[in-house]
mmCIF file of C-alpha atoms in Angstrom:
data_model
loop_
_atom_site.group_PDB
_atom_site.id
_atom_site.type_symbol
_atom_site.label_atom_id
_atom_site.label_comp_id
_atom_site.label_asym_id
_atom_site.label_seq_id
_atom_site.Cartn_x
_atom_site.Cartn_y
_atom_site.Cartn_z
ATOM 1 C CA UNK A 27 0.000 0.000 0.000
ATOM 2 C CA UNK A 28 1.425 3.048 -0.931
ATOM 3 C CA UNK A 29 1.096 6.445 0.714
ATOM 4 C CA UNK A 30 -1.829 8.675 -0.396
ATOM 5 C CA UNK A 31 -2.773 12.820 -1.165
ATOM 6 C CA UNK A 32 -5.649 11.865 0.648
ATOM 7 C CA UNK A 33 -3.974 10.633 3.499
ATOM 8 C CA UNK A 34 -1.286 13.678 3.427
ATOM 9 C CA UNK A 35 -3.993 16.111 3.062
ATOM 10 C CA UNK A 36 -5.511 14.797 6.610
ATOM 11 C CA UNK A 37 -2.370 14.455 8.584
ATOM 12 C CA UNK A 38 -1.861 18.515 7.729
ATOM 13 C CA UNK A 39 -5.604 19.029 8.125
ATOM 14 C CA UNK A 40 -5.751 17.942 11.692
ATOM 15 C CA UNK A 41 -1.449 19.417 12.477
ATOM 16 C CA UNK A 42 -3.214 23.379 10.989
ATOM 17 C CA UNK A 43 -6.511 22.318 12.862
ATOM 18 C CA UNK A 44 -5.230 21.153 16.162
ATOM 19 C CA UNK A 45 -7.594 18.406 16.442
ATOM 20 C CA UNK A 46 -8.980 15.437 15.068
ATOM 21 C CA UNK A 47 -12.240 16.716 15.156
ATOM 22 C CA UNK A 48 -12.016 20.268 13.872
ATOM 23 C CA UNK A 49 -9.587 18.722 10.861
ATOM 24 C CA UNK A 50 -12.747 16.179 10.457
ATOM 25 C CA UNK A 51 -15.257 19.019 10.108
ATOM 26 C CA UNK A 52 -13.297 21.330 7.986
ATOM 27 C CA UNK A 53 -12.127 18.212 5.413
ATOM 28 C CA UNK A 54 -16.462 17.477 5.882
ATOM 29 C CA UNK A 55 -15.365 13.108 6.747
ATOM 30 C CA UNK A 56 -16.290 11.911 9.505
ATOM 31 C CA UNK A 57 -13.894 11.380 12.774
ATOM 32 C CA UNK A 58 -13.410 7.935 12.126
ATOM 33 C CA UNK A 59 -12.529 7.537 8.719
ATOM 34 C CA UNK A 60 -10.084 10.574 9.264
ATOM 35 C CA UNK A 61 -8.897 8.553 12.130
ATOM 36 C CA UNK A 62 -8.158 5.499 9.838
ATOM 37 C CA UNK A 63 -6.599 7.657 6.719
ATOM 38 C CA UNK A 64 -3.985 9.096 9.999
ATOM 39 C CA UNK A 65 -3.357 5.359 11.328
ATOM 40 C CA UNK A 66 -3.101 4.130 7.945
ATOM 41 C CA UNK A 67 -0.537 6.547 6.573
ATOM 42 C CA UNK A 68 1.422 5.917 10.499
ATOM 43 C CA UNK A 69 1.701 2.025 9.687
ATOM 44 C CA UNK A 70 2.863 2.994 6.077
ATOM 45 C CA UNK A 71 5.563 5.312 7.558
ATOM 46 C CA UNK A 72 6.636 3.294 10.203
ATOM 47 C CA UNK A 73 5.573 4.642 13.487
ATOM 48 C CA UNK A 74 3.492 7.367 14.897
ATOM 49 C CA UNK A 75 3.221 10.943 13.470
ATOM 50 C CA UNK A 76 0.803 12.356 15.741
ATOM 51 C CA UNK A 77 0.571 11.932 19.368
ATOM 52 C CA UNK A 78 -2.888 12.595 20.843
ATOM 53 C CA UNK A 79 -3.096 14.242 24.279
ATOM 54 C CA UNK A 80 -5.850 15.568 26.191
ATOM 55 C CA UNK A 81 -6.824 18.467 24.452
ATOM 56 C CA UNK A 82 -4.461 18.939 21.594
ATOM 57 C CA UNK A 83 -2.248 16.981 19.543
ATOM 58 C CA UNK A 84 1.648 17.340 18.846
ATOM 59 C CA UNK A 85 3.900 15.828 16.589
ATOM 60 C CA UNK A 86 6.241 13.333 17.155
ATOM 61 C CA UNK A 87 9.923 13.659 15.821
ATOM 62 C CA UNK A 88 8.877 11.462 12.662
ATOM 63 C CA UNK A 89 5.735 13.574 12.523
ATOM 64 C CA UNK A 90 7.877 16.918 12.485
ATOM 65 C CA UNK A 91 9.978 15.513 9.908
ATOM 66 C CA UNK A 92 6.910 14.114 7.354
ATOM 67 C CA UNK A 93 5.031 17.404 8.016
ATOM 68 C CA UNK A 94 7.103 20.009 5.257
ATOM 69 C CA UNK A 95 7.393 17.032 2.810
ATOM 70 C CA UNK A 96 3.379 16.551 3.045
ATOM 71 C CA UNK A 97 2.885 20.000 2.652
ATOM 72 C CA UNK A 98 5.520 20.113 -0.264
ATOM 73 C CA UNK A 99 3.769 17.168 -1.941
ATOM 74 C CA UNK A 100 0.125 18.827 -1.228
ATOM 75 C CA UNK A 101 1.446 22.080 -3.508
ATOM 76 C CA UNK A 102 2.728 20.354 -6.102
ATOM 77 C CA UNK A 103 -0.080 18.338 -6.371
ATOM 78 C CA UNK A 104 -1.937 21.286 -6.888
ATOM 79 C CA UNK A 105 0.388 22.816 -8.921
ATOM 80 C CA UNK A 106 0.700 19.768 -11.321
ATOM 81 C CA UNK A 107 -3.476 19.979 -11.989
ATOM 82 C CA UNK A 108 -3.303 23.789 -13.045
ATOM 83 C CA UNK A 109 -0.077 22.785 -14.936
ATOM 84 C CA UNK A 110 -2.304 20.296 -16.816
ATOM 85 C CA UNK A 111 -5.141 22.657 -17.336
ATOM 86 C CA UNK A 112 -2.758 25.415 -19.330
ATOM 87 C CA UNK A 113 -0.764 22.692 -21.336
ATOM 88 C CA UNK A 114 -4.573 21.317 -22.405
ATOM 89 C CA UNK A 115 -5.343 24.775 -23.399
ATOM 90 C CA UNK A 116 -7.982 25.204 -20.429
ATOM 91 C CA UNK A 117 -8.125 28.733 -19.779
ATOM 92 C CA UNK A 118 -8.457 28.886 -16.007
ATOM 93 C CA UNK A 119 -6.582 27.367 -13.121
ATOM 94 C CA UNK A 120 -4.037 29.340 -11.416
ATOM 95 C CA UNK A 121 -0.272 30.844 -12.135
ATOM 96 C CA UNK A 122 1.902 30.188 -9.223
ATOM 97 C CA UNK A 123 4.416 33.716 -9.901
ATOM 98 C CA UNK A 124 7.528 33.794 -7.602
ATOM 99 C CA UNK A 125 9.573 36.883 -7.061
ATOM 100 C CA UNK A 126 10.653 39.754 -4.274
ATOM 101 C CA UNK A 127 9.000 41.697 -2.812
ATOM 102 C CA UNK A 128 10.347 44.788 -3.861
ATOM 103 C CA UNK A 129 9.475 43.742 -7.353
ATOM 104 C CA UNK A 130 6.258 42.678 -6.531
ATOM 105 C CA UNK A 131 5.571 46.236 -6.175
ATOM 106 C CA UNK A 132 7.455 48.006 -8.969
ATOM 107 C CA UNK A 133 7.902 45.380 -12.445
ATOM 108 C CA UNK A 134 5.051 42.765 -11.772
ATOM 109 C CA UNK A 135 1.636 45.296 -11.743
ATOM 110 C CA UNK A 136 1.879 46.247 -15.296
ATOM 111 C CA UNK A 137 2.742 43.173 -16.675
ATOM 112 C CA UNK A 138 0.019 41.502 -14.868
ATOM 113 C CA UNK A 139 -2.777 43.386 -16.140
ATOM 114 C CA UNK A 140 -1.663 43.166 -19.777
ATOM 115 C CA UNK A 141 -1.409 39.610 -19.151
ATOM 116 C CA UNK A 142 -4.832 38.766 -17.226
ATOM 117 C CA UNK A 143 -6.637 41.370 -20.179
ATOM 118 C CA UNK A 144 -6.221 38.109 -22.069
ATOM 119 C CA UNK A 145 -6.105 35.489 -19.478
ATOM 120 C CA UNK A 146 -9.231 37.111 -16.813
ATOM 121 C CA UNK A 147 -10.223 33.459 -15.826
ATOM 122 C CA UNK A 148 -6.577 32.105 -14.426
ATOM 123 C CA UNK A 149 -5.724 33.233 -11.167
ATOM 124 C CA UNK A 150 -2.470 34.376 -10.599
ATOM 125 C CA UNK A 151 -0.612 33.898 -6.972
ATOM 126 C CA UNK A 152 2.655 35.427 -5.747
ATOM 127 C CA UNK A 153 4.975 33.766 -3.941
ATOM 128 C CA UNK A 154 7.260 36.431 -2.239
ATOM 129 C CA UNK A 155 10.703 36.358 -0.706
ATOM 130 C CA UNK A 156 12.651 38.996 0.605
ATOM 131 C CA UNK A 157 15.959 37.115 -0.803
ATOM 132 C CA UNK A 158 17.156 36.393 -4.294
ATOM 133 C CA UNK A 159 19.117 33.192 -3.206
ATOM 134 C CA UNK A 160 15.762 32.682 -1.570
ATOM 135 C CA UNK A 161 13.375 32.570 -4.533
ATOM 136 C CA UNK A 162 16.019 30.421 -6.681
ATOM 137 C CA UNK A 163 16.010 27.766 -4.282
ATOM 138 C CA UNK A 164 12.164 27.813 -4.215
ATOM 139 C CA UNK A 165 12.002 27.645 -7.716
ATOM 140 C CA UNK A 166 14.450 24.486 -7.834
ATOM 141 C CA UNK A 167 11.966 23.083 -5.210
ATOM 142 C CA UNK A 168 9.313 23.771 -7.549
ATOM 143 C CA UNK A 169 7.227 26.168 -5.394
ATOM 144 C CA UNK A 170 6.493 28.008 -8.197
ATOM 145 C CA UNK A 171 5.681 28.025 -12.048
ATOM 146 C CA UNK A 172 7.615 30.766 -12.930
ATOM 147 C CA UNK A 173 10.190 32.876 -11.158
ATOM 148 C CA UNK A 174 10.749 37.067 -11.607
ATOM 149 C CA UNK A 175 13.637 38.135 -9.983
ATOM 150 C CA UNK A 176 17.511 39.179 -10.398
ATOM 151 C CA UNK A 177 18.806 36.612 -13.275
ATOM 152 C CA UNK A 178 20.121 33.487 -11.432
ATOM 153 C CA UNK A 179 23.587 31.983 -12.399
ATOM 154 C CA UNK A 180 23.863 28.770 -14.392
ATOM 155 C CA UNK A 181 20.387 28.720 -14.228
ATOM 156 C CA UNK A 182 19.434 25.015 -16.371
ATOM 157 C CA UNK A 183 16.080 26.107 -17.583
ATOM 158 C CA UNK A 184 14.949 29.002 -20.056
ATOM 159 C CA UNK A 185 15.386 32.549 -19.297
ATOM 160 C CA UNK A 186 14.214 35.894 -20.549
ATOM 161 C CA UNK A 187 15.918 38.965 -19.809
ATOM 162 C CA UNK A 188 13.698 41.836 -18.681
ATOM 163 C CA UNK A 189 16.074 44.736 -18.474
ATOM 164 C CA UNK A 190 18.450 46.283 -16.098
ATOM 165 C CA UNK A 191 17.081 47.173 -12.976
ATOM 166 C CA UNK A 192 18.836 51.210 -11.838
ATOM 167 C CA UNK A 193 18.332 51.735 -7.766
ATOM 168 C CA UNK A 194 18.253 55.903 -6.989
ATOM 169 C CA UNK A 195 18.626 57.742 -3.592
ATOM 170 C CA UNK A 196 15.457 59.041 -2.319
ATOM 171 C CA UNK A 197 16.052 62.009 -0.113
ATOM 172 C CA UNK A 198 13.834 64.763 1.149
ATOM 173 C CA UNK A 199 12.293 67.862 -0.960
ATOM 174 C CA UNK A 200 14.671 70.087 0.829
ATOM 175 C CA UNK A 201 17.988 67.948 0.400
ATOM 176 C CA UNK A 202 21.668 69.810 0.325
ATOM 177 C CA UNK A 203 22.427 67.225 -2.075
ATOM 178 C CA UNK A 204 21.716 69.186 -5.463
ATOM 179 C CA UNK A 205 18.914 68.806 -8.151
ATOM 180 C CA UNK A 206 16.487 65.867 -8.909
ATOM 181 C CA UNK A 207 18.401 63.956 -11.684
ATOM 182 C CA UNK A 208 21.682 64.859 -10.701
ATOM 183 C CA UNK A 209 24.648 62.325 -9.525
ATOM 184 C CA UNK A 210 25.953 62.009 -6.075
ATOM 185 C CA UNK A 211 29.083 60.324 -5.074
ATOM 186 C CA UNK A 212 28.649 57.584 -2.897
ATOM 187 C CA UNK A 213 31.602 58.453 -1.193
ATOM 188 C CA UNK A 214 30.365 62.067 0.093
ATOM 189 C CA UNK A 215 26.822 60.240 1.791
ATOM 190 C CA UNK A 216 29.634 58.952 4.407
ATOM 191 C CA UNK A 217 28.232 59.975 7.750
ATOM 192 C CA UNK A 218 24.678 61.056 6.711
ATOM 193 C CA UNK A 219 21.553 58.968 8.236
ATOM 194 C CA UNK A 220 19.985 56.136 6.203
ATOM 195 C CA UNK A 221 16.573 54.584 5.649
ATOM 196 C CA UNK A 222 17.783 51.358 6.216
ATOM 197 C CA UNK A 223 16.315 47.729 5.533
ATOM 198 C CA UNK A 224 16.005 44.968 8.412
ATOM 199 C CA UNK A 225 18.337 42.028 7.781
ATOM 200 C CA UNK A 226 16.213 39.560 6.559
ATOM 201 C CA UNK A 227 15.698 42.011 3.604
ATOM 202 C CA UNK A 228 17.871 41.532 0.258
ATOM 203 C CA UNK A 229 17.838 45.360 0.193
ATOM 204 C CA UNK A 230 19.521 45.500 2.895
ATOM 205 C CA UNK A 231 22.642 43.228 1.613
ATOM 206 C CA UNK A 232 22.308 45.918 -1.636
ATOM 207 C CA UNK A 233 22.585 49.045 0.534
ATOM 208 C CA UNK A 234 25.490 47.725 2.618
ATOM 209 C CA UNK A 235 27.245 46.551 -0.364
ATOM 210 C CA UNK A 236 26.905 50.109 -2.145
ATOM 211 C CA UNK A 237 28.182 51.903 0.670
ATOM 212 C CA UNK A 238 30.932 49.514 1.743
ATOM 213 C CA UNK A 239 32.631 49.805 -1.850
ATOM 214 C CA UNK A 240 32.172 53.395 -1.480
ATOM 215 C CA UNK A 241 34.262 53.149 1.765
ATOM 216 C CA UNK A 242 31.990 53.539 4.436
ATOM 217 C CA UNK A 243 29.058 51.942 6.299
ATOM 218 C CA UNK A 244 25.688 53.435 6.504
ATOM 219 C CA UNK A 245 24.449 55.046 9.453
ATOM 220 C CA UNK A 246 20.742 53.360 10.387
ATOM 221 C CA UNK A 247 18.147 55.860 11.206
ATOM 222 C CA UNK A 248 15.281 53.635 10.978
ATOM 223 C CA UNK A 249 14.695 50.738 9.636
ATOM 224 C CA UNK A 250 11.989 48.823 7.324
ATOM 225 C CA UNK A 251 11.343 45.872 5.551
ATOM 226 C CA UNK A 252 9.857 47.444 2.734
ATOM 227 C CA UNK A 253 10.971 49.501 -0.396
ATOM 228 C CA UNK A 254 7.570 52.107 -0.223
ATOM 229 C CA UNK A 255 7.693 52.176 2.981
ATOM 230 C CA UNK A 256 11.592 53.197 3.015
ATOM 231 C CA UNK A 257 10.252 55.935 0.275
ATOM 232 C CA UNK A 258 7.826 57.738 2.287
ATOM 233 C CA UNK A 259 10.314 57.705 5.277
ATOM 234 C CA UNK A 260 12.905 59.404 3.111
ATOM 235 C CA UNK A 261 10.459 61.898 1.973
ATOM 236 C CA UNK A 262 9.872 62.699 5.210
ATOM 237 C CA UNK A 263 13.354 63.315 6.232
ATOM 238 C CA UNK A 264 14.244 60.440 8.376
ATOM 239 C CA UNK A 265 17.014 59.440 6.321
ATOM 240 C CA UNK A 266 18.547 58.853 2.934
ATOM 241 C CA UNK A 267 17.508 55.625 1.300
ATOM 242 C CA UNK A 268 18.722 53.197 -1.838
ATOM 243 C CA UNK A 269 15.799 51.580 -3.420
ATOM 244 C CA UNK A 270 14.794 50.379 -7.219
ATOM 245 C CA UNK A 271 13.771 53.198 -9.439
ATOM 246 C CA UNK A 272 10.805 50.870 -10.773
ATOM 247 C CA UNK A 273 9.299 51.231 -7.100
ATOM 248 C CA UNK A 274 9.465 55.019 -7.286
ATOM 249 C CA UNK A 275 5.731 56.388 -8.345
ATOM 250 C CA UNK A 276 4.949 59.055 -10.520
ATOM 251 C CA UNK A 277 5.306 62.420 -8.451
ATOM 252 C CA UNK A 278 6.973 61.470 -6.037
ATOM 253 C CA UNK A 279 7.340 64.561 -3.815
ATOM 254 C CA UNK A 280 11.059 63.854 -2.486
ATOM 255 C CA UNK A 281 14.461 64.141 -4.487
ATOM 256 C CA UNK A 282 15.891 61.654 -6.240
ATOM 257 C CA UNK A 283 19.336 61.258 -7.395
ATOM 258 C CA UNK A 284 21.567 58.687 -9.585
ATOM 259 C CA UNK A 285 24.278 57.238 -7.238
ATOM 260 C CA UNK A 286 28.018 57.491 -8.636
ATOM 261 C CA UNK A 287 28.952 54.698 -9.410
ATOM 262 C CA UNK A 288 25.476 52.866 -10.230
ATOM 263 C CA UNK A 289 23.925 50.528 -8.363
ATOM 264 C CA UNK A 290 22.047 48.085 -10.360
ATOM 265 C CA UNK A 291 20.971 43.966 -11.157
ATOM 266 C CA UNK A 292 19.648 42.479 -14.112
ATOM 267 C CA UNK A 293 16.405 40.902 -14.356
ATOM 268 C CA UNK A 294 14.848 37.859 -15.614
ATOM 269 C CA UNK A 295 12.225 35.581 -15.671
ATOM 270 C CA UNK A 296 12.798 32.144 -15.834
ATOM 271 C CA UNK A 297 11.308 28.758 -15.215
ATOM 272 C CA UNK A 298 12.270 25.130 -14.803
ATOM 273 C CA UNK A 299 11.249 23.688 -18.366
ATOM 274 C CA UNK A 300 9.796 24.678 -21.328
ATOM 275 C CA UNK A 301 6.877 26.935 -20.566
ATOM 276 C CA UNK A 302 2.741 26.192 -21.047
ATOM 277 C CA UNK A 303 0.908 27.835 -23.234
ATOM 278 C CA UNK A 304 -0.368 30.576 -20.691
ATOM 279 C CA UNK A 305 2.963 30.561 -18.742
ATOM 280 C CA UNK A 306 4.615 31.681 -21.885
ATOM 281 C CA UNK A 307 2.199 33.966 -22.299
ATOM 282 C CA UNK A 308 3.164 35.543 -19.227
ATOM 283 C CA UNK A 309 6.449 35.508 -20.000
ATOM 284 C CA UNK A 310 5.681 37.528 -23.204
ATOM 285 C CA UNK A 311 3.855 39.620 -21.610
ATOM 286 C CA UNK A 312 6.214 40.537 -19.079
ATOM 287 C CA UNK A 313 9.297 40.521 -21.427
ATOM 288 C CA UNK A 314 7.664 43.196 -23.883
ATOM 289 C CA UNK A 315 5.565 45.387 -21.393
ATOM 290 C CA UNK A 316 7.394 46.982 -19.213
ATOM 291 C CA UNK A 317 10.926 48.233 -18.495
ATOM 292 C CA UNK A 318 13.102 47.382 -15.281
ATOM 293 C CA UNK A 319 13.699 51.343 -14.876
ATOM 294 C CA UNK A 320 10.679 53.720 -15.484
ATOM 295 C CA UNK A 321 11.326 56.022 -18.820
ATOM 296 C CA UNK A 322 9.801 58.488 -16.118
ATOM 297 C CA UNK A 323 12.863 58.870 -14.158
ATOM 298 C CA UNK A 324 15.296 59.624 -16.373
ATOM 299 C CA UNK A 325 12.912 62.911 -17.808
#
């Protein structure tokens, strides 16, 4: 007997759930068939995954080491039916689009609504990470159909370039540092405040490595996680910030200025194999809609 979705989709069902009985109602079985699905897919594993106390249930140690591969096997399940629907030629399912988050905000809106004005029926979800080293081992894993981020190196499937991605400083209306448009050295924002990024943020490894070739480290007024958010914090004179120009709006009320030398990454999308009908759709749409630096900023 082999082991079953069915059986995987219960053992998560009642680890999210907490109980037996709420993972019973929500899954609409009854108790003791879920029961029999849990003990069935225990004997097939070799021991017990759950252990059932009082009022709750925990895992065991094989449980806590069965529970990311059931989930795993759960999404690409799901991900392998949607798969089938595009490469049929069905026009619905759902688009499984990973990428950062700092480009989920300033390259993927466009693209998406030129793609979905001839896709409206296939739902599209985006599976953000705050790392690019992040996103290319998710899309190895196959947590995604398609991947939009910084190109990857020796990447084994197909990739399309998108364009050259330029980052600005964002500083305040009333900046010393000269006219919107202009250059500034690097090297003379030594000692001046910064909207910084936390850690876990790849902006943050892009900020420190800008200023550390430019022989200094920045000076943290404030932190965020978050590219807009780092914007509007710069506008309002907390700080200096580094951010993609693609994330900068129309209008936006604050100076912005070219850093000397540039700070920039290329761009691609790319994907495991050989793209569905409706993935490379998305990939055409994507590749020929948009650019990875506004035409706006440069005037």
């Amino acid at each position: 007997m082999a082991v079953t979705l069915r059986q995987l989709e219960y053992f998560v069902a009642v680890v999210d759930t907490g109980s037996f009985t709420a993972a019973a109602a929500e899954l609409h079985v009854s108790q003791p068939g879920l029961s029999h699905q849990i003990q069935a897919l225990e004997r097939e594993l070799g021991g017990p995954l759950l252990e059932r106390l009082p009022r709750d249930i925990r895992l065991t140690p094989a449980g806590r080491t069965a529970l990311p591969h059931a989930r795993a096997s759960l999404a690409h399940a799901e991900r392998t039916a949607s798969a089938a629907k595009r490469a049929s030629g069905v026009d619905a399912g759902e688009l499984h689009v990973g990428t950062l988050y700092s480009i989920s905000v300033g390259v993927l809106p466009k693209a998406l609504r030129h793609w979905r004005a001839s896709y409206p029926d296939v739902q599209v979800r985006l599976v953000e990470f705050r790392r690019t080293e992040d996103l290319i081992a998710a899309m190895e894993a196959g947590q995604a159909d398609v991947a939009v981020g910084p190109t990857p190196p020796n990447w084994s499937g197909p990739v399309a370039a998108i364009g050259v991605e330029e980052f600005v400083v964002a500083a305040p209306a009333d900046t010393d540092l000269g006219p919107a448009g202009d250059t500034v050295r690097l090297a003379d924002l030594a000692g001046r405040h910064w909207v910084h990024f936390t850690p876990p943020s790849g902006l943050c490894d892009i900020l420190d490595a800008a200023c550390g070739a430019a022989g200094f480290e920045p000076l943290p007024a404030i932190r965020t996680e978050q590219a807009p958010s780092a914007l509007s914090l710069a506008e309002e004179g907390l700080g200096l910030t580094l951010v993609p120009g693609n994330v900068v709006p129309p209008g936006f009320a604050g100076r912005l200025l070219w850093p000397e030398p540039p700070v920039s990454r290329e761009l691609s999308v790319y994907t495991r194999v050989r793209p569905d009908p409706i993935t490379a759709a998305f990939v055409a749409a994507i590749t020929g809609s948009m650019l990875a630096t506004p035409s706006y900023l440069r005037g």
